[in-house]
Amino acid sequence: MPRTNFEELLDAGVHFGHLKRKWNPAMAPYIFMERNGIHIIDLHKTIAKLDEAASAMKHISRSGKKILFVATKKQAKEIVSERVKQVNMPYVTERWPGGMLTNFPTIRKAVKKMGSIDKMATDGTFTNLSKRERLQVTRQRAKLEKNLGSIVDLTRLPSALFIVDVLKEKIAVREAKRLSIPVFAMVDTNSDPTDIEFPIPANDDASKSITLIVDILCTAIEEGLNERKLEKDKEPLQKDKKFIRKELQTKDLPESLIEAIVEEEEEAEVEEESPKIESEEEEEISAETDETEEE
């Protein structure tokens, strides 16, 4: 089942492209028609590409990897930061720092600098500094927080990037391509989708359009994270079975006996999980015996 429908995309204005004279010929497969000098995006293709991107993002988040969201344009900043915070993914909504991906160790050093400044504030080092030095350090901390505060948890290179406007974020696209990091992106009629692994043809200027696309993708990420959590909850049971087998093997018991004991443990767990089924079966049997007695 598709994650959105034609009417929802239409209401959000996802279909509006740029002026015909500003178009990129590489976007021709995703353009439906031209109206009043403006290109109209084919929403059926948007739905297909959006489903493909959402499934891929769900798989990435399920495997415990990070997706970096990039949206530095004015109308996308707040939308992306608010929604992406909810799924605990890193994002860049201020200026893209050059070398963010290709020179990642240096960026990590800058992030660690924030931590060292915080430590200075707690261990009393600040009191030994002059007023001017304290002011300089505080300003440095505020600047780092503004530019890099949203990627504090990004301890290694992201597994994928999501970009709102590939023309504005061309440096990010170039760095991702150099490192073979897959890119998900909203591509408008003036963009080039050839370097994008998961292009989503959509209006990347309207706030409603950005909100809808980002929300659908973040919902897919949430699904992946929830599935990962459920899988982790099941892991202790499997570890317990392995532990029982290992413990029995240390007692020099025959393999056939070990298998039998482990099977008994598994059957016991199944019985504990389904007492209701057994009670229903017992009721049916007792009902049958009552009928035979009446006869």
mmCIF file of C-alpha atoms in Angstrom:
data_model
loop_
_atom_site.group_PDB
_atom_site.id
_atom_site.type_symbol
_atom_site.label_atom_id
_atom_site.label_comp_id
_atom_site.label_asym_id
_atom_site.label_seq_id
_atom_site.Cartn_x
_atom_site.Cartn_y
_atom_site.Cartn_z
ATOM 1 C CA MET A 1 0.000 0.000 0.000
ATOM 2 C CA PRO A 2 1.422 3.446 -0.980
ATOM 3 C CA ARG A 3 2.480 5.728 1.881
ATOM 4 C CA THR A 4 0.612 8.682 0.369
ATOM 5 C CA ASN A 5 -1.941 9.354 -2.341
ATOM 6 C CA PHE A 6 -2.456 11.651 -5.317
ATOM 7 C CA GLU A 7 -4.846 14.024 -3.501
ATOM 8 C CA GLU A 8 -2.539 14.498 -0.509
ATOM 9 C CA LEU A 9 0.398 15.411 -2.760
ATOM 10 C CA LEU A 10 -1.838 17.711 -4.821
ATOM 11 C CA ASP A 11 -3.056 19.571 -1.713
ATOM 12 C CA ALA A 12 0.552 20.100 -0.562
ATOM 13 C CA GLY A 13 1.536 21.573 -3.952
ATOM 14 C CA VAL A 14 4.155 18.878 -4.613
ATOM 15 C CA HIS A 15 3.338 18.990 -8.348
ATOM 16 C CA PHE A 16 4.445 22.597 -8.958
ATOM 17 C CA GLY A 17 7.789 22.841 -10.729
ATOM 18 C CA HIS A 18 9.829 25.828 -11.936
ATOM 19 C CA LEU A 19 9.404 28.021 -15.009
ATOM 20 C CA LYS A 20 9.896 26.219 -18.318
ATOM 21 C CA ARG A 21 12.996 28.297 -19.146
ATOM 22 C CA LYS A 22 14.666 27.176 -15.885
ATOM 23 C CA TRP A 23 14.147 23.454 -16.390
ATOM 24 C CA ASN A 24 16.838 20.763 -16.489
ATOM 25 C CA PRO A 25 16.364 18.360 -19.450
ATOM 26 C CA ALA A 26 17.426 15.437 -17.216
ATOM 27 C CA MET A 27 14.107 15.916 -15.343
ATOM 28 C CA ALA A 28 12.052 15.266 -18.506
ATOM 29 C CA PRO A 29 10.943 11.724 -17.404
ATOM 30 C CA TYR A 30 9.353 13.193 -14.258
ATOM 31 C CA ILE A 31 7.512 16.112 -15.921
ATOM 32 C CA PHE A 32 3.823 15.580 -16.728
ATOM 33 C CA MET A 33 3.010 18.756 -18.668
ATOM 34 C CA GLU A 34 3.489 22.514 -18.923
ATOM 35 C CA ARG A 35 0.850 24.985 -17.761
ATOM 36 C CA ASN A 36 1.109 28.797 -17.962
ATOM 37 C CA GLY A 37 4.876 28.538 -18.528
ATOM 38 C CA ILE A 38 5.382 26.321 -15.441
ATOM 39 C CA HIS A 39 6.288 22.642 -15.508
ATOM 40 C CA ILE A 40 3.980 20.236 -13.653
ATOM 41 C CA ILE A 41 5.558 17.188 -11.976
ATOM 42 C CA ASP A 42 4.037 13.739 -12.598
ATOM 43 C CA LEU A 43 2.699 12.812 -9.144
ATOM 44 C CA HIS A 44 2.269 9.130 -10.031
ATOM 45 C CA LYS A 45 6.050 8.923 -10.439
ATOM 46 C CA THR A 46 6.501 10.910 -7.205
ATOM 47 C CA ILE A 47 4.406 8.321 -5.317
ATOM 48 C CA ALA A 48 6.469 5.429 -6.771
ATOM 49 C CA LYS A 49 9.817 7.095 -5.995
ATOM 50 C CA LEU A 50 8.685 8.156 -2.523
ATOM 51 C CA ASP A 51 7.672 4.573 -1.647
ATOM 52 C CA GLU A 52 11.032 3.307 -2.905
ATOM 53 C CA ALA A 53 12.941 5.886 -0.826
ATOM 54 C CA ALA A 54 10.836 5.227 2.296
ATOM 55 C CA SER A 55 11.437 1.456 2.076
ATOM 56 C CA ALA A 56 15.190 1.996 1.711
ATOM 57 C CA MET A 57 15.280 4.407 4.684
ATOM 58 C CA LYS A 58 13.300 1.957 6.803
ATOM 59 C CA HIS A 59 15.855 -0.762 6.017
ATOM 60 C CA ILE A 60 18.792 1.549 6.890
ATOM 61 C CA SER A 61 17.291 2.621 10.243
ATOM 62 C CA ARG A 62 16.368 -0.994 11.048
ATOM 63 C CA SER A 63 20.031 -1.958 10.687
ATOM 64 C CA GLY A 64 20.957 0.739 13.261
ATOM 65 C CA LYS A 65 22.698 3.102 10.821
ATOM 66 C CA LYS A 66 22.388 6.888 10.609
ATOM 67 C CA ILE A 67 20.862 9.050 7.859
ATOM 68 C CA LEU A 68 22.083 12.657 7.706
ATOM 69 C CA PHE A 69 19.395 15.212 6.743
ATOM 70 C CA VAL A 70 20.612 18.340 4.945
ATOM 71 C CA ALA A 71 18.353 21.373 4.496
ATOM 72 C CA THR A 72 19.956 24.816 4.728
ATOM 73 C CA LYS A 73 17.333 26.734 2.732
ATOM 74 C CA LYS A 74 15.198 29.119 4.775
ATOM 75 C CA GLN A 75 11.794 27.461 4.331
ATOM 76 C CA ALA A 76 13.115 23.955 5.137
ATOM 77 C CA LYS A 77 15.327 24.621 8.198
ATOM 78 C CA GLU A 78 12.708 24.560 10.930
ATOM 79 C CA ILE A 79 10.598 21.812 9.320
ATOM 80 C CA VAL A 80 13.534 19.406 9.045
ATOM 81 C CA SER A 81 15.073 20.143 12.449
ATOM 82 C CA GLU A 82 11.784 19.669 14.349
ATOM 83 C CA ARG A 83 10.746 16.438 12.605
ATOM 84 C CA VAL A 84 14.194 14.809 12.443
ATOM 85 C CA LYS A 85 14.812 15.407 16.182
ATOM 86 C CA GLN A 86 11.862 13.088 16.876
ATOM 87 C CA VAL A 87 13.570 10.142 15.125
ATOM 88 C CA ASN A 88 16.978 10.945 16.677
ATOM 89 C CA MET A 89 18.812 11.359 13.365
ATOM 90 C CA PRO A 90 21.586 13.919 12.666
ATOM 91 C CA TYR A 91 20.849 16.973 10.530
ATOM 92 C CA VAL A 92 22.491 20.087 9.106
ATOM 93 C CA THR A 93 20.251 23.157 8.809
ATOM 94 C CA GLU A 94 22.910 25.876 9.008
ATOM 95 C CA ARG A 95 25.765 26.351 6.535
ATOM 96 C CA TRP A 96 27.168 23.064 5.177
ATOM 97 C CA PRO A 97 30.722 22.849 6.592
ATOM 98 C CA GLY A 98 33.089 22.069 3.721
ATOM 99 C CA GLY A 99 34.683 18.650 4.206
ATOM 100 C CA MET A 100 31.880 17.498 6.479
ATOM 101 C CA LEU A 101 32.131 14.023 4.933
ATOM 102 C CA THR A 102 35.482 13.979 3.121
ATOM 103 C CA ASN A 103 37.314 15.452 6.142
ATOM 104 C CA PHE A 104 35.134 13.899 8.836
ATOM 105 C CA PRO A 105 37.905 13.437 11.507
ATOM 106 C CA THR A 106 38.442 17.225 11.618
ATOM 107 C CA ILE A 107 34.702 17.806 12.062
ATOM 108 C CA ARG A 108 34.691 15.284 14.908
ATOM 109 C CA LYS A 109 37.532 17.196 16.599
ATOM 110 C CA ALA A 110 35.429 20.365 16.453
ATOM 111 C CA VAL A 111 32.486 18.489 17.999
ATOM 112 C CA LYS A 112 34.758 17.157 20.775
ATOM 113 C CA LYS A 113 35.921 20.739 21.404
ATOM 114 C CA MET A 114 32.352 21.508 22.499
ATOM 115 C CA GLY A 115 32.599 18.721 25.068
ATOM 116 C CA SER A 116 35.914 20.006 26.406
ATOM 117 C CA ILE A 117 34.458 23.519 26.806
ATOM 118 C CA ASP A 118 31.507 22.070 28.731
ATOM 119 C CA LYS A 119 33.955 20.207 30.954
ATOM 120 C CA MET A 120 35.804 23.455 31.664
ATOM 121 C CA ALA A 121 32.547 24.969 32.896
ATOM 122 C CA THR A 122 31.890 22.094 35.311
ATOM 123 C CA ASP A 123 35.390 21.469 36.718
ATOM 124 C CA GLY A 124 36.001 25.114 37.665
ATOM 125 C CA THR A 125 38.567 25.950 34.949
ATOM 126 C CA PHE A 126 36.390 28.886 33.863
ATOM 127 C CA THR A 127 37.003 30.674 37.164
ATOM 128 C CA ASN A 128 40.765 30.782 36.431
ATOM 129 C CA LEU A 129 40.199 32.535 33.088
ATOM 130 C CA SER A 130 39.962 36.291 32.643
ATOM 131 C CA LYS A 131 36.633 37.867 31.708
ATOM 132 C CA ARG A 132 37.774 38.381 28.101
ATOM 133 C CA GLU A 133 38.957 34.767 27.730
ATOM 134 C CA ARG A 134 35.674 33.471 29.163
ATOM 135 C CA LEU A 135 33.741 35.571 26.659
ATOM 136 C CA GLN A 136 35.843 34.244 23.763
ATOM 137 C CA VAL A 137 35.360 30.607 24.839
ATOM 138 C CA THR A 138 31.603 31.136 25.322
ATOM 139 C CA ARG A 139 31.281 32.647 21.839
ATOM 140 C CA GLN A 140 33.280 29.778 20.353
ATOM 141 C CA ARG A 141 30.973 27.276 22.103
ATOM 142 C CA ALA A 142 27.849 29.041 20.801
ATOM 143 C CA LYS A 143 29.207 29.063 17.236
ATOM 144 C CA LEU A 144 30.078 25.358 17.375
ATOM 145 C CA GLU A 145 26.643 24.562 18.837
ATOM 146 C CA LYS A 146 24.905 26.453 16.033
ATOM 147 C CA ASN A 147 26.830 24.760 13.218
ATOM 148 C CA LEU A 148 27.568 21.299 14.645
ATOM 149 C CA GLY A 149 25.254 20.810 17.631
ATOM 150 C CA SER A 150 22.848 18.695 15.580
ATOM 151 C CA ILE A 151 25.541 16.142 14.636
ATOM 152 C CA VAL A 152 26.955 15.484 18.129
ATOM 153 C CA ASP A 153 25.735 11.852 18.010
ATOM 154 C CA LEU A 154 27.220 11.249 14.540
ATOM 155 C CA THR A 155 30.359 9.351 15.592
ATOM 156 C CA ARG A 156 31.017 7.865 12.150
ATOM 157 C CA LEU A 157 30.163 8.655 8.529
ATOM 158 C CA PRO A 158 26.415 8.442 7.815
ATOM 159 C CA SER A 159 25.096 5.531 5.745
ATOM 160 C CA ALA A 160 22.968 7.869 3.628
ATOM 161 C CA LEU A 161 22.095 11.537 3.048
ATOM 162 C CA PHE A 162 18.705 13.158 2.573
ATOM 163 C CA ILE A 163 18.830 16.519 0.787
ATOM 164 C CA VAL A 164 15.989 18.979 0.229
ATOM 165 C CA ASP A 165 17.509 21.021 -2.635
ATOM 166 C CA VAL A 166 20.320 19.381 -4.622
ATOM 167 C CA LEU A 167 21.243 22.643 -6.365
ATOM 168 C CA LYS A 168 21.746 24.502 -3.087
ATOM 169 C CA GLU A 169 23.491 21.519 -1.451
ATOM 170 C CA LYS A 170 25.708 20.619 -4.432
ATOM 171 C CA ILE A 171 28.835 20.423 -2.209
ATOM 172 C CA ALA A 172 27.145 17.841 0.009
ATOM 173 C CA VAL A 173 26.108 15.822 -3.066
ATOM 174 C CA ARG A 174 29.659 15.967 -4.425
ATOM 175 C CA GLU A 175 31.193 14.797 -1.128
ATOM 176 C CA ALA A 176 28.671 11.947 -0.815
ATOM 177 C CA LYS A 177 29.376 10.829 -4.388
ATOM 178 C CA ARG A 178 33.147 10.829 -3.725
ATOM 179 C CA LEU A 179 32.649 8.545 -0.708
ATOM 180 C CA SER A 180 29.959 6.387 -2.417
ATOM 181 C CA ILE A 181 27.326 7.365 0.160
ATOM 182 C CA PRO A 182 23.797 6.964 -1.284
ATOM 183 C CA VAL A 183 21.774 10.172 -1.583
ATOM 184 C CA PHE A 184 18.019 10.600 -1.128
ATOM 185 C CA ALA A 185 16.792 13.961 -2.391
ATOM 186 C CA MET A 186 13.819 16.091 -3.334
ATOM 187 C CA VAL A 187 14.518 17.063 -6.943
ATOM 188 C CA ASP A 188 12.633 19.929 -8.587
ATOM 189 C CA THR A 189 12.330 20.531 -12.355
ATOM 190 C CA ASN A 190 15.483 22.712 -12.308
ATOM 191 C CA SER A 191 17.623 19.966 -10.697
ATOM 192 C CA ASP A 192 19.787 17.184 -12.103
ATOM 193 C CA PRO A 193 18.711 13.760 -10.740
ATOM 194 C CA THR A 194 21.466 11.754 -12.471
ATOM 195 C CA ASP A 195 23.822 11.720 -9.443
ATOM 196 C CA ILE A 196 21.017 10.936 -6.975
ATOM 197 C CA GLU A 197 20.435 7.276 -6.075
ATOM 198 C CA PHE A 198 16.912 7.897 -4.730
ATOM 199 C CA PRO A 199 15.433 11.004 -6.438
ATOM 200 C CA ILE A 200 11.966 12.128 -5.296
ATOM 201 C CA PRO A 201 10.470 14.474 -7.936
ATOM 202 C CA ALA A 202 8.777 17.173 -5.859
ATOM 203 C CA ASN A 203 8.459 20.904 -5.259
ATOM 204 C CA ASP A 204 11.439 21.743 -3.017
ATOM 205 C CA ASP A 205 10.411 25.380 -2.394
ATOM 206 C CA ALA A 206 6.946 25.109 -0.798
ATOM 207 C CA SER A 207 6.956 24.474 2.960
ATOM 208 C CA LYS A 208 3.850 22.224 2.715
ATOM 209 C CA SER A 209 5.550 20.027 0.136
ATOM 210 C CA ILE A 210 8.745 19.746 2.220
ATOM 211 C CA THR A 211 6.727 18.989 5.376
ATOM 212 C CA LEU A 212 4.802 16.144 3.698
ATOM 213 C CA ILE A 213 7.843 14.458 2.125
ATOM 214 C CA VAL A 214 9.990 14.733 5.277
ATOM 215 C CA ASP A 215 7.126 13.446 7.458
ATOM 216 C CA ILE A 216 6.584 10.358 5.260
ATOM 217 C CA LEU A 217 10.293 9.508 5.298
ATOM 218 C CA CYS A 218 10.634 10.074 9.063
ATOM 219 C CA THR A 219 7.612 7.822 9.646
ATOM 220 C CA ALA A 220 9.400 5.097 7.643
ATOM 221 C CA ILE A 221 12.511 5.598 9.817
ATOM 222 C CA GLU A 222 10.371 5.271 12.968
ATOM 223 C CA GLU A 223 8.974 1.970 11.661
ATOM 224 C CA GLY A 224 12.501 0.676 11.087
ATOM 225 C CA LEU A 225 13.630 1.746 14.578
ATOM 226 C CA ASN A 226 10.585 0.092 16.193
ATOM 227 C CA GLU A 227 11.250 -3.165 14.339
ATOM 228 C CA ARG A 228 14.883 -3.034 15.465
ATOM 229 C CA LYS A 229 13.741 -2.577 19.066
ATOM 230 C CA LEU A 230 11.422 -5.618 18.823
ATOM 231 C CA GLU A 231 14.241 -7.738 17.388
ATOM 232 C CA LYS A 232 16.544 -6.691 20.245
ATOM 233 C CA ASP A 233 13.862 -7.663 22.789
ATOM 234 C CA LYS A 234 13.745 -11.168 21.285
ATOM 235 C CA GLU A 235 17.538 -11.605 21.387
ATOM 236 C CA PRO A 236 17.821 -12.428 25.148
ATOM 237 C CA LEU A 237 15.600 -15.517 24.676
ATOM 238 C CA GLN A 238 17.856 -16.813 21.895
ATOM 239 C CA LYS A 239 20.946 -16.099 24.021
ATOM 240 C CA ASP A 240 19.412 -18.059 26.922
ATOM 241 C CA LYS A 241 19.033 -21.146 24.703
ATOM 242 C CA LYS A 242 22.641 -20.858 23.571
ATOM 243 C CA PHE A 243 23.743 -20.488 27.190
ATOM 244 C CA ILE A 244 21.808 -23.653 28.223
ATOM 245 C CA ARG A 245 23.398 -25.644 25.376
ATOM 246 C CA LYS A 246 26.902 -24.391 26.219
ATOM 247 C CA GLU A 247 26.450 -25.188 29.915
ATOM 248 C CA LEU A 248 25.264 -28.740 29.146
ATOM 249 C CA GLN A 249 28.193 -29.340 26.795
ATOM 250 C CA THR A 250 30.639 -28.684 29.661
ATOM 251 C CA LYS A 251 29.121 -31.632 31.593
ATOM 252 C CA ASP A 252 30.202 -34.252 29.026
ATOM 253 C CA LEU A 253 26.646 -35.278 28.196
ATOM 254 C CA PRO A 254 25.787 -37.037 24.905
ATOM 255 C CA GLU A 255 24.723 -34.696 22.093
ATOM 256 C CA SER A 256 21.356 -36.445 21.749
ATOM 257 C CA LEU A 257 20.578 -35.788 25.419
ATOM 258 C CA ILE A 258 21.604 -32.119 25.102
ATOM 259 C CA GLU A 259 19.268 -31.725 22.114
ATOM 260 C CA ALA A 260 16.406 -33.317 24.059
ATOM 261 C CA ILE A 261 16.893 -31.014 27.076
ATOM 262 C CA VAL A 262 17.050 -27.888 24.877
ATOM 263 C CA GLU A 263 13.880 -29.003 23.059
ATOM 264 C CA GLU A 264 12.109 -29.485 26.394
ATOM 265 C CA GLU A 265 13.102 -25.965 27.430
ATOM 266 C CA GLU A 266 11.706 -24.573 24.155
ATOM 267 C CA GLU A 267 8.448 -26.535 24.598
ATOM 268 C CA ALA A 268 8.117 -25.227 28.153
ATOM 269 C CA GLU A 269 8.463 -21.648 26.875
ATOM 270 C CA VAL A 270 5.800 -22.247 24.217
ATOM 271 C CA GLU A 271 3.432 -23.689 26.863
ATOM 272 C CA GLU A 272 3.948 -20.609 29.055
ATOM 273 C CA GLU A 273 3.215 -18.319 26.121
ATOM 274 C CA SER A 274 -0.078 -20.049 25.205
ATOM 275 C CA PRO A 275 -2.058 -20.929 28.336
ATOM 276 C CA LYS A 276 -5.146 -19.360 26.824
ATOM 277 C CA ILE A 277 -5.124 -21.741 23.852
ATOM 278 C CA GLU A 278 -4.907 -24.733 26.186
ATOM 279 C CA SER A 279 -7.808 -23.500 28.319
ATOM 280 C CA GLU A 280 -9.960 -23.068 25.210
ATOM 281 C CA GLU A 281 -9.125 -26.629 24.118
ATOM 282 C CA GLU A 282 -10.021 -27.938 27.600
ATOM 283 C CA GLU A 283 -13.385 -26.132 27.461
ATOM 284 C CA GLU A 284 -14.118 -27.728 24.085
ATOM 285 C CA ILE A 285 -13.255 -31.219 25.409
ATOM 286 C CA SER A 286 -15.401 -30.739 28.532
ATOM 287 C CA ALA A 287 -18.296 -29.509 26.358
ATOM 288 C CA GLU A 288 -18.003 -32.632 24.179
ATOM 289 C CA THR A 289 -18.020 -34.937 27.233
ATOM 290 C CA ASP A 290 -21.122 -33.158 28.597
ATOM 291 C CA GLU A 291 -22.910 -33.735 25.295
ATOM 292 C CA THR A 292 -22.057 -37.464 25.299
ATOM 293 C CA GLU A 293 -23.261 -37.821 28.886
ATOM 294 C CA GLU A 294 -26.585 -36.172 28.010
ATOM 295 C CA GLU A 295 -27.016 -38.610 25.098
#
